[in-house]
PDB file with SEQRES, HELIX, SHEET and CRYST1 records, atoms N, CA, C and O in Angstrom:
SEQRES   1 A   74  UNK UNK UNK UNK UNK UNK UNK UNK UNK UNK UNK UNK UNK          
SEQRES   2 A   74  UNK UNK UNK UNK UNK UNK UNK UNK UNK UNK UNK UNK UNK          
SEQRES   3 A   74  UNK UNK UNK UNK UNK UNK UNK UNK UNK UNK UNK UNK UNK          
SEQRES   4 A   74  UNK UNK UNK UNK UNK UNK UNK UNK UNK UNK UNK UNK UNK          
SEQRES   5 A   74  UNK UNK UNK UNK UNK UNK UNK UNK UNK UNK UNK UNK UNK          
SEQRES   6 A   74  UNK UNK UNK UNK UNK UNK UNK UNK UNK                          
HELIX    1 AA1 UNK A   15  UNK A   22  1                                   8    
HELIX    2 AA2 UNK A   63  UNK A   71  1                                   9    
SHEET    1 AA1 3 UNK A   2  UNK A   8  0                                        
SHEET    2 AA1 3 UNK A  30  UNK A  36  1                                        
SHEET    3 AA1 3 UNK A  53  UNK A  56  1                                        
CRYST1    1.000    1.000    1.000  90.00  90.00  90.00 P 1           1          
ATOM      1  N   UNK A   1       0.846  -1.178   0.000  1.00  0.00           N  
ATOM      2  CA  UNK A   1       0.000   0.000   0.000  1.00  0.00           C  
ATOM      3  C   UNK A   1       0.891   1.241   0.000  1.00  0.00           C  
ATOM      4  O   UNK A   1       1.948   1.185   0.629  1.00  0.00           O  
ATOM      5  N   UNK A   2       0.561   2.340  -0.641  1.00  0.00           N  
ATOM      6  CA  UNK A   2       1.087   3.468  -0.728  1.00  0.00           C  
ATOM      7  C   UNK A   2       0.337   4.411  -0.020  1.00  0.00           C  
ATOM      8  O   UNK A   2      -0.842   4.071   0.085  1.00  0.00           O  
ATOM      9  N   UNK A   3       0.701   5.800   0.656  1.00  0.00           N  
ATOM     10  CA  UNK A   3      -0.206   6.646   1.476  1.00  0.00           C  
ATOM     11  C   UNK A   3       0.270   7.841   0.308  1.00  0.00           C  
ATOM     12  O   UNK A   3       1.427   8.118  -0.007  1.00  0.00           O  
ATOM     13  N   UNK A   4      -1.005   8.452  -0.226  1.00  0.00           N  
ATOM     14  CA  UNK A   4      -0.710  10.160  -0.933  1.00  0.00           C  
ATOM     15  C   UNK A   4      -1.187  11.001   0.239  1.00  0.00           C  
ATOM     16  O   UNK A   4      -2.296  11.005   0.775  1.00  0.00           O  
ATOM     17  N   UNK A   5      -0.058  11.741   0.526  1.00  0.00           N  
ATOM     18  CA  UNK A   5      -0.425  12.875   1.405  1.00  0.00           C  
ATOM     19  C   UNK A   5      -0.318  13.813   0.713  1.00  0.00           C  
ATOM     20  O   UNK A   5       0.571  13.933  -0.130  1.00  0.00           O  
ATOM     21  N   UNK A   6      -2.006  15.395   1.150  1.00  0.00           N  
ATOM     22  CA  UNK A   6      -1.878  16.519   0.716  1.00  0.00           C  
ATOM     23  C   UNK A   6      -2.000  17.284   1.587  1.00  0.00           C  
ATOM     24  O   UNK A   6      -2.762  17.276   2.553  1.00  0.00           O  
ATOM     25  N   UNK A   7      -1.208  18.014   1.257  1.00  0.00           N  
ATOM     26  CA  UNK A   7      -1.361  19.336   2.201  1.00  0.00           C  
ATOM     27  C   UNK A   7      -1.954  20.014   1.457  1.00  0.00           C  
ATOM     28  O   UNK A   7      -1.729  20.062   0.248  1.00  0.00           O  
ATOM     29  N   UNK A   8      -3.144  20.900   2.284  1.00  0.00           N  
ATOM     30  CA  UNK A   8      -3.723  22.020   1.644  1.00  0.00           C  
ATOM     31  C   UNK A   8      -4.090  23.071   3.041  1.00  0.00           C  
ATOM     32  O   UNK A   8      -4.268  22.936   4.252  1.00  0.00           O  
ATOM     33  N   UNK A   9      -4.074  24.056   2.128  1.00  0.00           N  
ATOM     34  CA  UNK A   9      -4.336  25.253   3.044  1.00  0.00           C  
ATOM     35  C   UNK A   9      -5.105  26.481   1.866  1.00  0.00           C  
ATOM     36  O   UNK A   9      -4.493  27.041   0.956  1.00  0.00           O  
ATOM     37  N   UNK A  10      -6.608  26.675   2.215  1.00  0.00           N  
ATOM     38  CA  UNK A  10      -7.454  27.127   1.568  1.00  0.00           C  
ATOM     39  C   UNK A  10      -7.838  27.081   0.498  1.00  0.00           C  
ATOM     40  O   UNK A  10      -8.544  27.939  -0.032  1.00  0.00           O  
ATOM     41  N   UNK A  11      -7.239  25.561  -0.257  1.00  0.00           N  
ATOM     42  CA  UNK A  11      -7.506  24.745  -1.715  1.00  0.00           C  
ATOM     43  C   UNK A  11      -8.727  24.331  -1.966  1.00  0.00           C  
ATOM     44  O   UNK A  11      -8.899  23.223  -2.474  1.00  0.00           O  
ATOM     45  N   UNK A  12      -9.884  25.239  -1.618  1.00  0.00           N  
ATOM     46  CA  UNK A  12     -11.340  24.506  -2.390  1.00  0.00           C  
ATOM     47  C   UNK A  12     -11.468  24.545  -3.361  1.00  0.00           C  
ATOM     48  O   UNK A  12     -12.310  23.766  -3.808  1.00  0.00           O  
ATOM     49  N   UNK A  13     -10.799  25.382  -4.265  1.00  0.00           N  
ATOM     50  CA  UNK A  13     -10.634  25.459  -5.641  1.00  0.00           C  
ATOM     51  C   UNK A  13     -10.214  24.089  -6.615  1.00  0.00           C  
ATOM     52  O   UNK A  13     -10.742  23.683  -7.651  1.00  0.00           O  
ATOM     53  N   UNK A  14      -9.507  23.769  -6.146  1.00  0.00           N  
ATOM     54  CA  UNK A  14      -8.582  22.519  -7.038  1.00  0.00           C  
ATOM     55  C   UNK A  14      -8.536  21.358  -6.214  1.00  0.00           C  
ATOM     56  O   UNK A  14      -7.837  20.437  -6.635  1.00  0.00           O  
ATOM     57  N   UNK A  15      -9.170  21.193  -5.056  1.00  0.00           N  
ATOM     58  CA  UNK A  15      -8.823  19.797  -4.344  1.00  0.00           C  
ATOM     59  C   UNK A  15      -9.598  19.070  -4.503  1.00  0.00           C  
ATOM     60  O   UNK A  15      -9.283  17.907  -4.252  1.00  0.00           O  
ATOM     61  N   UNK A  16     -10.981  19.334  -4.987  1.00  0.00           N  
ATOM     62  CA  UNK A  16     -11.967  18.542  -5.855  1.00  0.00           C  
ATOM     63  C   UNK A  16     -11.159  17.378  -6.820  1.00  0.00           C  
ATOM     64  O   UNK A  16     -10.993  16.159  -6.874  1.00  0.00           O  
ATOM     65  N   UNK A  17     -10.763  18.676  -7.567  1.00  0.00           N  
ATOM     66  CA  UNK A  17      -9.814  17.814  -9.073  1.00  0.00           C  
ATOM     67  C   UNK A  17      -8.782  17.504  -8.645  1.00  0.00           C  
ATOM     68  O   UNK A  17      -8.361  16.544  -9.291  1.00  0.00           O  
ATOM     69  N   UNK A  18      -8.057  17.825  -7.813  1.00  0.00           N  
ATOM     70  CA  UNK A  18      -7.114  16.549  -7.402  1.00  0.00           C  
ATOM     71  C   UNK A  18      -7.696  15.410  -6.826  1.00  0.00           C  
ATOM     72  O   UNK A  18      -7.330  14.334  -7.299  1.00  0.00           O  
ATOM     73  N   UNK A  19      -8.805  15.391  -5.599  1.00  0.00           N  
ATOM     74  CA  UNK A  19      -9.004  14.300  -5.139  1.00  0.00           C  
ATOM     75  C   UNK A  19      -9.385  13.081  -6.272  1.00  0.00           C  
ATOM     76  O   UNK A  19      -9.082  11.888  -6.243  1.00  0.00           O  
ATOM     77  N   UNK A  20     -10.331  14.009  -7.491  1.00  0.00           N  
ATOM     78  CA  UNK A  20     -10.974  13.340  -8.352  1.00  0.00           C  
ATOM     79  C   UNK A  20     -10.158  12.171  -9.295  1.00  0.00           C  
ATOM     80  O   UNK A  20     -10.578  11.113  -9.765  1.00  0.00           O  
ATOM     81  N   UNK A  21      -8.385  13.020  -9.395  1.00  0.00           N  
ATOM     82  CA  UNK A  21      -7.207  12.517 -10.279  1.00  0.00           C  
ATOM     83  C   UNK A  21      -7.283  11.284  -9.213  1.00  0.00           C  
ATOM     84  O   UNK A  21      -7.650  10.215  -9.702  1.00  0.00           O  
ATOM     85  N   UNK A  22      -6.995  11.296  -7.877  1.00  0.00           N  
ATOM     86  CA  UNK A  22      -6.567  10.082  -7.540  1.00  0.00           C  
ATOM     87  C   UNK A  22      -7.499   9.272  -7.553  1.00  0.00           C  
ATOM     88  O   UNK A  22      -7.523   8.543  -8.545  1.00  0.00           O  
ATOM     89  N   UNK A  23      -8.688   9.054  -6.425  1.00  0.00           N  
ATOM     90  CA  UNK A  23      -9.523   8.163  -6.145  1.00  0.00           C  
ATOM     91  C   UNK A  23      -9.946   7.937  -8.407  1.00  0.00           C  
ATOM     92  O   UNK A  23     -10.761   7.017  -8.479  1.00  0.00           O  
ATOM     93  N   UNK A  24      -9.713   8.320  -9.460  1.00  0.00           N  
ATOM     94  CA  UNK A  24      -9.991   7.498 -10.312  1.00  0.00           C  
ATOM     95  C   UNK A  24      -8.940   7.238 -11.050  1.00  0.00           C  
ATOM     96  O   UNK A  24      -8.728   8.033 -11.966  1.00  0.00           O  
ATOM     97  N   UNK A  25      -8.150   6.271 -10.907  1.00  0.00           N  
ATOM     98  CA  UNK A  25      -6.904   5.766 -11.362  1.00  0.00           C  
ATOM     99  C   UNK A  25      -7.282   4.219 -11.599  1.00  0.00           C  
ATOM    100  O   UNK A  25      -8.478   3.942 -11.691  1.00  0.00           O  
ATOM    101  N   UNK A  26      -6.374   3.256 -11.695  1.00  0.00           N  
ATOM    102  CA  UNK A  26      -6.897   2.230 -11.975  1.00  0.00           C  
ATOM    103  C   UNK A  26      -5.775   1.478 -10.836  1.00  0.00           C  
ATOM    104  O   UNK A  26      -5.973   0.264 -10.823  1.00  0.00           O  
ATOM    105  N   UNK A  27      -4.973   1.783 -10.156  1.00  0.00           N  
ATOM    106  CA  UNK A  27      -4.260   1.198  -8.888  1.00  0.00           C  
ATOM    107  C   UNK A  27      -5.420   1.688  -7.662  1.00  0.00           C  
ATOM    108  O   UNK A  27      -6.205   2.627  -7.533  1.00  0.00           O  
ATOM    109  N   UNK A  28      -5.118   0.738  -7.033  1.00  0.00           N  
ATOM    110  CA  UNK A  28      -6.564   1.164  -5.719  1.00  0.00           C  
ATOM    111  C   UNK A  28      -5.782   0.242  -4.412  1.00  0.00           C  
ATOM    112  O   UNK A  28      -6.517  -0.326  -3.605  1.00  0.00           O  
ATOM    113  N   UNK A  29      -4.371   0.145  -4.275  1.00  0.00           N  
ATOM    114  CA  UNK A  29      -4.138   0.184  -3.116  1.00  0.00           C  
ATOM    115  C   UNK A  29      -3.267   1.367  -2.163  1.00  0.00           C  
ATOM    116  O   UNK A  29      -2.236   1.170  -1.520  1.00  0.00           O  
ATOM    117  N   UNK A  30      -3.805   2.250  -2.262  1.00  0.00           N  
ATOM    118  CA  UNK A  30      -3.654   3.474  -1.846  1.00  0.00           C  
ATOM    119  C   UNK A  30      -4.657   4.065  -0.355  1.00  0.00           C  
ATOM    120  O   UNK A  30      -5.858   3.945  -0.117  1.00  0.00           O  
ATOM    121  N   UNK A  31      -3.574   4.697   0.407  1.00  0.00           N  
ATOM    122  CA  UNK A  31      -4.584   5.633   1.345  1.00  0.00           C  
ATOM    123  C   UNK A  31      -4.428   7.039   0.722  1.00  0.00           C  
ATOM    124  O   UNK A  31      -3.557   7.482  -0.027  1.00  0.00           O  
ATOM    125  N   UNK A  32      -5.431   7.556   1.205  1.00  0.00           N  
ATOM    126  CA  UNK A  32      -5.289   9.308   0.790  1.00  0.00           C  
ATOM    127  C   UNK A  32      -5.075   9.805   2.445  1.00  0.00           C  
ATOM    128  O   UNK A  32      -5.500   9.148   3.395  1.00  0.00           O  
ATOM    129  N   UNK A  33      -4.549  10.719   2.530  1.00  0.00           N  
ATOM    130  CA  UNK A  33      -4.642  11.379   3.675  1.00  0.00           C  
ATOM    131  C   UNK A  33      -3.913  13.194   3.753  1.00  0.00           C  
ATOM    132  O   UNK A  33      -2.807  13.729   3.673  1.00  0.00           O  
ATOM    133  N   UNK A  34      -5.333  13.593   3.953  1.00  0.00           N  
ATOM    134  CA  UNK A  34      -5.380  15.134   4.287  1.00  0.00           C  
ATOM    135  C   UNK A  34      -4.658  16.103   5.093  1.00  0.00           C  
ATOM    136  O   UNK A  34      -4.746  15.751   6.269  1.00  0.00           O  
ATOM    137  N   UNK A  35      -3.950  17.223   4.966  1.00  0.00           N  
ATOM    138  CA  UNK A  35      -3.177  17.734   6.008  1.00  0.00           C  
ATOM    139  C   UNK A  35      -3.799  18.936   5.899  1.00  0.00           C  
ATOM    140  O   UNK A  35      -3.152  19.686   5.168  1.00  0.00           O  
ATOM    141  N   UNK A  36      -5.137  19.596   6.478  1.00  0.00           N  
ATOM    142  CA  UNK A  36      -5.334  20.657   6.232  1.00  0.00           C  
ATOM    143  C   UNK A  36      -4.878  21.277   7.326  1.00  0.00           C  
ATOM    144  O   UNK A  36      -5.194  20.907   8.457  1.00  0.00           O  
ATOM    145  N   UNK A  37      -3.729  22.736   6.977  1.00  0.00           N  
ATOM    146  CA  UNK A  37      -2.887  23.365   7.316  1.00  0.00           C  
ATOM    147  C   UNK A  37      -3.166  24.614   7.666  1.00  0.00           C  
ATOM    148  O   UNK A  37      -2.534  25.576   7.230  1.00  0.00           O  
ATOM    149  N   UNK A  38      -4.634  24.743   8.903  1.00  0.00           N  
ATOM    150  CA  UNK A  38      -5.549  25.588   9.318  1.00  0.00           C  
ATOM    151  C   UNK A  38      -6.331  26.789   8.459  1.00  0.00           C  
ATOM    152  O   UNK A  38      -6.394  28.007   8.622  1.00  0.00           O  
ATOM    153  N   UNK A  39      -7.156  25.459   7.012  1.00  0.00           N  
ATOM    154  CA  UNK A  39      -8.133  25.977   6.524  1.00  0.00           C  
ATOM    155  C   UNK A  39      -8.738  26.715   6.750  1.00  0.00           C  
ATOM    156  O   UNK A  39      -9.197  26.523   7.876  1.00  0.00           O  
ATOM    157  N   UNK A  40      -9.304  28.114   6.058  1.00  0.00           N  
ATOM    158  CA  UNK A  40     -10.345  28.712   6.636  1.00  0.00           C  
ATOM    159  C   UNK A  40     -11.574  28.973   5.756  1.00  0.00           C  
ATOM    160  O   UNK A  40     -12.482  29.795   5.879  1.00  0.00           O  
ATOM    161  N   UNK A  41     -11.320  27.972   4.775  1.00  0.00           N  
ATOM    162  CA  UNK A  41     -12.420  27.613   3.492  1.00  0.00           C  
ATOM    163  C   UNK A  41     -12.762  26.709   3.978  1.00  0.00           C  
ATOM    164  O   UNK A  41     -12.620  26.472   5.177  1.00  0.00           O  
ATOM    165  N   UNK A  42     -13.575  25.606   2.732  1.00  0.00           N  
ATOM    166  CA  UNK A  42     -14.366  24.517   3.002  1.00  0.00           C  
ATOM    167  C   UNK A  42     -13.420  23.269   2.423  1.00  0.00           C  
ATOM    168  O   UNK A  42     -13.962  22.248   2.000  1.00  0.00           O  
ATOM    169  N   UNK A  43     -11.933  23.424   2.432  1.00  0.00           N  
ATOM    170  CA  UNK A  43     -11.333  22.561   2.152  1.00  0.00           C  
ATOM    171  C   UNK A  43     -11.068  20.865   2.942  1.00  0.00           C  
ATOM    172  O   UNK A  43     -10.577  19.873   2.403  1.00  0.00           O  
ATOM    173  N   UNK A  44     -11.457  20.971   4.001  1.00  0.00           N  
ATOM    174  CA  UNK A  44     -11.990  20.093   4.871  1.00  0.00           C  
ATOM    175  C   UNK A  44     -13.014  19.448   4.707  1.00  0.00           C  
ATOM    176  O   UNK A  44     -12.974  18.221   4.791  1.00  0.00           O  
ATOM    177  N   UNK A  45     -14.609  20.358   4.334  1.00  0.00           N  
ATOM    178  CA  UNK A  45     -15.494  20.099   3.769  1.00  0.00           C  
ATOM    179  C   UNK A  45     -15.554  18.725   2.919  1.00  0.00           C  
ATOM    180  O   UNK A  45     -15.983  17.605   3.196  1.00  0.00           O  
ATOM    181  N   UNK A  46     -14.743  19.458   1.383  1.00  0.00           N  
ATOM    182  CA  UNK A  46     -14.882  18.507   0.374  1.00  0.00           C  
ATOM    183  C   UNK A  46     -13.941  17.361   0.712  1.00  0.00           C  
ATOM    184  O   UNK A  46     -14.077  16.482  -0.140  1.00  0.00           O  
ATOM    185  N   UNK A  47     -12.994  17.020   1.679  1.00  0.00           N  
ATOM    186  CA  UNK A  47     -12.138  16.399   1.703  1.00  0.00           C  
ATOM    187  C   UNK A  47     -13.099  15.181   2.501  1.00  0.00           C  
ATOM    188  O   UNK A  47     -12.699  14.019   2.442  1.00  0.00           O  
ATOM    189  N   UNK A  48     -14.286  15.480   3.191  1.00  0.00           N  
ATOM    190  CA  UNK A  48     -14.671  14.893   3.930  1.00  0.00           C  
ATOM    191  C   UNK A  48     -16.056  13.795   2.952  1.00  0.00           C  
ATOM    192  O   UNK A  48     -16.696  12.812   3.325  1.00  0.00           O  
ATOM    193  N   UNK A  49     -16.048  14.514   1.719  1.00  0.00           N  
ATOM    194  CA  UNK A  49     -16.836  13.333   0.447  1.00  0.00           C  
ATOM    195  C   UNK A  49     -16.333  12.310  -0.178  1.00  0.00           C  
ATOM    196  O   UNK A  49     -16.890  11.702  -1.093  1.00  0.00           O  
ATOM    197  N   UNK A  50     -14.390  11.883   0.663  1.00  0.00           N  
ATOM    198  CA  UNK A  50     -14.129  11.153  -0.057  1.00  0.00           C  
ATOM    199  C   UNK A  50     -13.341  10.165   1.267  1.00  0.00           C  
ATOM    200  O   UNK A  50     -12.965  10.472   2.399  1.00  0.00           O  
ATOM    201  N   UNK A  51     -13.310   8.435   0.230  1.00  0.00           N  
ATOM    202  CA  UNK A  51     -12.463   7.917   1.511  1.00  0.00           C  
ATOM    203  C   UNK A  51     -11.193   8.592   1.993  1.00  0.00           C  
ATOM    204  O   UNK A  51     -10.214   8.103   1.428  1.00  0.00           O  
ATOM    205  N   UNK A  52     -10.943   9.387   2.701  1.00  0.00           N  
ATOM    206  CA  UNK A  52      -9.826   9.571   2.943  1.00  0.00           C  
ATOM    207  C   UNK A  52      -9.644   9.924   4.726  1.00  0.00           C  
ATOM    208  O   UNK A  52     -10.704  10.255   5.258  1.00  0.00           O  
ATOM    209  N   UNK A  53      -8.722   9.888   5.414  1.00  0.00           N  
ATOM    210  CA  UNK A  53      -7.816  10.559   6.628  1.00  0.00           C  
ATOM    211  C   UNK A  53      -7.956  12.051   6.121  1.00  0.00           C  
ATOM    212  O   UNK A  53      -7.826  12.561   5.008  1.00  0.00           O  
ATOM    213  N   UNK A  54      -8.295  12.591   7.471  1.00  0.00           N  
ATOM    214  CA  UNK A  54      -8.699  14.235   7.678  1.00  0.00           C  
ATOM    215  C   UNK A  54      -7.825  14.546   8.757  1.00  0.00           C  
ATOM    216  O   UNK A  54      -8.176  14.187   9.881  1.00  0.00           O  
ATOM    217  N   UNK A  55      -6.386  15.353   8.566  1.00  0.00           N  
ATOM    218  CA  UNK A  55      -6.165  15.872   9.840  1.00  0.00           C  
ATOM    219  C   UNK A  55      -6.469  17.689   9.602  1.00  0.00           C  
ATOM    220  O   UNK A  55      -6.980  18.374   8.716  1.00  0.00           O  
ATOM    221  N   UNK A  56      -6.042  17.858  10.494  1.00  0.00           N  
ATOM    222  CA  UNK A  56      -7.086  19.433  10.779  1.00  0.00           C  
ATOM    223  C   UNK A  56      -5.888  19.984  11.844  1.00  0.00           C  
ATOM    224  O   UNK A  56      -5.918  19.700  13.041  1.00  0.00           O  
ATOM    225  N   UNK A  57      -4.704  20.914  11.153  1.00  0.00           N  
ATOM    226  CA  UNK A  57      -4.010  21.418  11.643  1.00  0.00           C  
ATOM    227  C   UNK A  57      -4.466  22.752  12.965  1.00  0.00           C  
ATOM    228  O   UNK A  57      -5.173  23.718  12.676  1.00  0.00           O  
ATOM    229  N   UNK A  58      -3.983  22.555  14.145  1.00  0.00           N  
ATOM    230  CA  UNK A  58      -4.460  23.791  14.717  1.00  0.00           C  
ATOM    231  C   UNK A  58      -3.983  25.405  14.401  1.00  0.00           C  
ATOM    232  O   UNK A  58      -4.563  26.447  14.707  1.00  0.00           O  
ATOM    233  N   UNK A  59      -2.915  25.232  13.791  1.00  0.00           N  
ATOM    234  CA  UNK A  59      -2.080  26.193  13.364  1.00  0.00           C  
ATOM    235  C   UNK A  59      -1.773  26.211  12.128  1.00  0.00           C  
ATOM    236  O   UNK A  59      -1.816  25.234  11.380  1.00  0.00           O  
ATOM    237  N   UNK A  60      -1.356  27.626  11.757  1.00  0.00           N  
ATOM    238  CA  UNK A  60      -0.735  27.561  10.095  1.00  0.00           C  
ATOM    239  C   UNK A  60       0.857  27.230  10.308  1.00  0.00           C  
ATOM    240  O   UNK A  60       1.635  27.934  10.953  1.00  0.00           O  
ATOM    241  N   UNK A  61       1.139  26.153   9.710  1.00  0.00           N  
ATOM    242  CA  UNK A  61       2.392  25.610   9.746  1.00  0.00           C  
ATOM    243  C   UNK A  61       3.356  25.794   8.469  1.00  0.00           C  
ATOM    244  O   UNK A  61       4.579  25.734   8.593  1.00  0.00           O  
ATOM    245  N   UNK A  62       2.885  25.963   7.550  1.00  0.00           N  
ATOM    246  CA  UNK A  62       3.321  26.079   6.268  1.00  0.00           C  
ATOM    247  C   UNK A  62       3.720  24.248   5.655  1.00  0.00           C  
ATOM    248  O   UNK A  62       4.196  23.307   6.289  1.00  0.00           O  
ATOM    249  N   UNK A  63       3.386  24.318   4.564  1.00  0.00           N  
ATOM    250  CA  UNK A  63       3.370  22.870   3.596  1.00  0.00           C  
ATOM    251  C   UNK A  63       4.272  21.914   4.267  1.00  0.00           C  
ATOM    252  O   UNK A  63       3.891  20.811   4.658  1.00  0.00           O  
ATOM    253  N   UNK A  64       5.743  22.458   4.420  1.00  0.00           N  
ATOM    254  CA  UNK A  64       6.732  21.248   4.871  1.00  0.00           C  
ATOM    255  C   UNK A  64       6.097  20.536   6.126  1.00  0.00           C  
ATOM    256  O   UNK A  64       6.149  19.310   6.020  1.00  0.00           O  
ATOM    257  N   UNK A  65       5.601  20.920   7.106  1.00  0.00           N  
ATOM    258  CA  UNK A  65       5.044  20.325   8.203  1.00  0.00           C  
ATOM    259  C   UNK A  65       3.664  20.028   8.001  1.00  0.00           C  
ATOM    260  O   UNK A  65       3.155  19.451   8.962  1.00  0.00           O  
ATOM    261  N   UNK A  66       3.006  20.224   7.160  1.00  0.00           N  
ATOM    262  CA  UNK A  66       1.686  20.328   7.152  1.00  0.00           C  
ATOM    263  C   UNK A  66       1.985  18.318   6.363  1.00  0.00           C  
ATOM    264  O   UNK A  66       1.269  17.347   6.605  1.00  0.00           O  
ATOM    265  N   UNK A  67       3.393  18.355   5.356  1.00  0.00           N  
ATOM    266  CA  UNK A  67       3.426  17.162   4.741  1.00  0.00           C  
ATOM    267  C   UNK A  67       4.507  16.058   5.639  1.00  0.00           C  
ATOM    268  O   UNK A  67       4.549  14.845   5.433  1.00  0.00           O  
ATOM    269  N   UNK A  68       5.048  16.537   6.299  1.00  0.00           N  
ATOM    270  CA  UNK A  68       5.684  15.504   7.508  1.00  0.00           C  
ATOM    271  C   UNK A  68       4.327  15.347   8.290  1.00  0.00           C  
ATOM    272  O   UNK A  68       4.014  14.158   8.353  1.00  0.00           O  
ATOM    273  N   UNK A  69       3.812  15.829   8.642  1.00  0.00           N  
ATOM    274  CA  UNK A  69       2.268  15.494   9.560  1.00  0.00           C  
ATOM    275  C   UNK A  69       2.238  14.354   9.014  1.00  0.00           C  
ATOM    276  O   UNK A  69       2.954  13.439   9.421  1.00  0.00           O  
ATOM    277  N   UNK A  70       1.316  14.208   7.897  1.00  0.00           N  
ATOM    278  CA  UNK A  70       0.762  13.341   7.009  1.00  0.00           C  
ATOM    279  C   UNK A  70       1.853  12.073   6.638  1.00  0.00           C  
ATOM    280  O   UNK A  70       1.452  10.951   6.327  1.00  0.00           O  
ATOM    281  N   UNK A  71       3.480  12.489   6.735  1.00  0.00           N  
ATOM    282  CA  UNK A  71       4.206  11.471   6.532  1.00  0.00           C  
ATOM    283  C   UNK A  71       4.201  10.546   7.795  1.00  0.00           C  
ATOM    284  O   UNK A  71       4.445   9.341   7.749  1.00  0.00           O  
ATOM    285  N   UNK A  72       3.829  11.399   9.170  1.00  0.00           N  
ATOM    286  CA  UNK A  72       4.537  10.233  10.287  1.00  0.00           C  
ATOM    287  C   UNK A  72       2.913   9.901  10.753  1.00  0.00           C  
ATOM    288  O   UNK A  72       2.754   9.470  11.895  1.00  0.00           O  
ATOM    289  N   UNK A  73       1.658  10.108   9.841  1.00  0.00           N  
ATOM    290  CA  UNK A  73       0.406   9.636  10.412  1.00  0.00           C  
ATOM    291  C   UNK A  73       0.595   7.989   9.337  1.00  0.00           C  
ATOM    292  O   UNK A  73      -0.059   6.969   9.552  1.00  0.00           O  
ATOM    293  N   UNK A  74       1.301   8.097   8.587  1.00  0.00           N  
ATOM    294  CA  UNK A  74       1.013   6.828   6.829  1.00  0.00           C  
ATOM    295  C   UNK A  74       1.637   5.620   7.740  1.00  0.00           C  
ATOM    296  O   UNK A  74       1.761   4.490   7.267  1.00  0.00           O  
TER     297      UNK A  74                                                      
END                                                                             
């Protein structure tokens, strides 16, 4: 199994179509897992229509930690 971690921080725009790129691929042993990096959109929201791990940063950390999060949760 492979884990894709994303970090996002106020990506409601495009995390649709990314989530959409992965969950339809034709490999399906994959986790997804979320690093939202104290959203203040609905990027959490949409993250929450798909199978995936939701973490929910309390702070703005910026990407590098927002994607070690997500590396030492896989």
């Amino acid at each position: 199994m492979i884990s894709v971690i994303i970090p996002v921080y106020n990506s409601s725009q495009t995390l649709k179509e990314c989530l959409d790129g992965v969950f339809n691929n034709n490999f399906k042993n994959f986790e997804v897992i979320v690093v939202s990096d104290n959203s203040s959109d609905n990027s959490v929201d949409i993250s929450k229509n798909y199978n995936c791990k939701i973490i929910e940063l309390e702070k703005n950390r910026g990407p590098a930690f927002a994607r070690n999060t997500g590396a030492n949760s896989a």
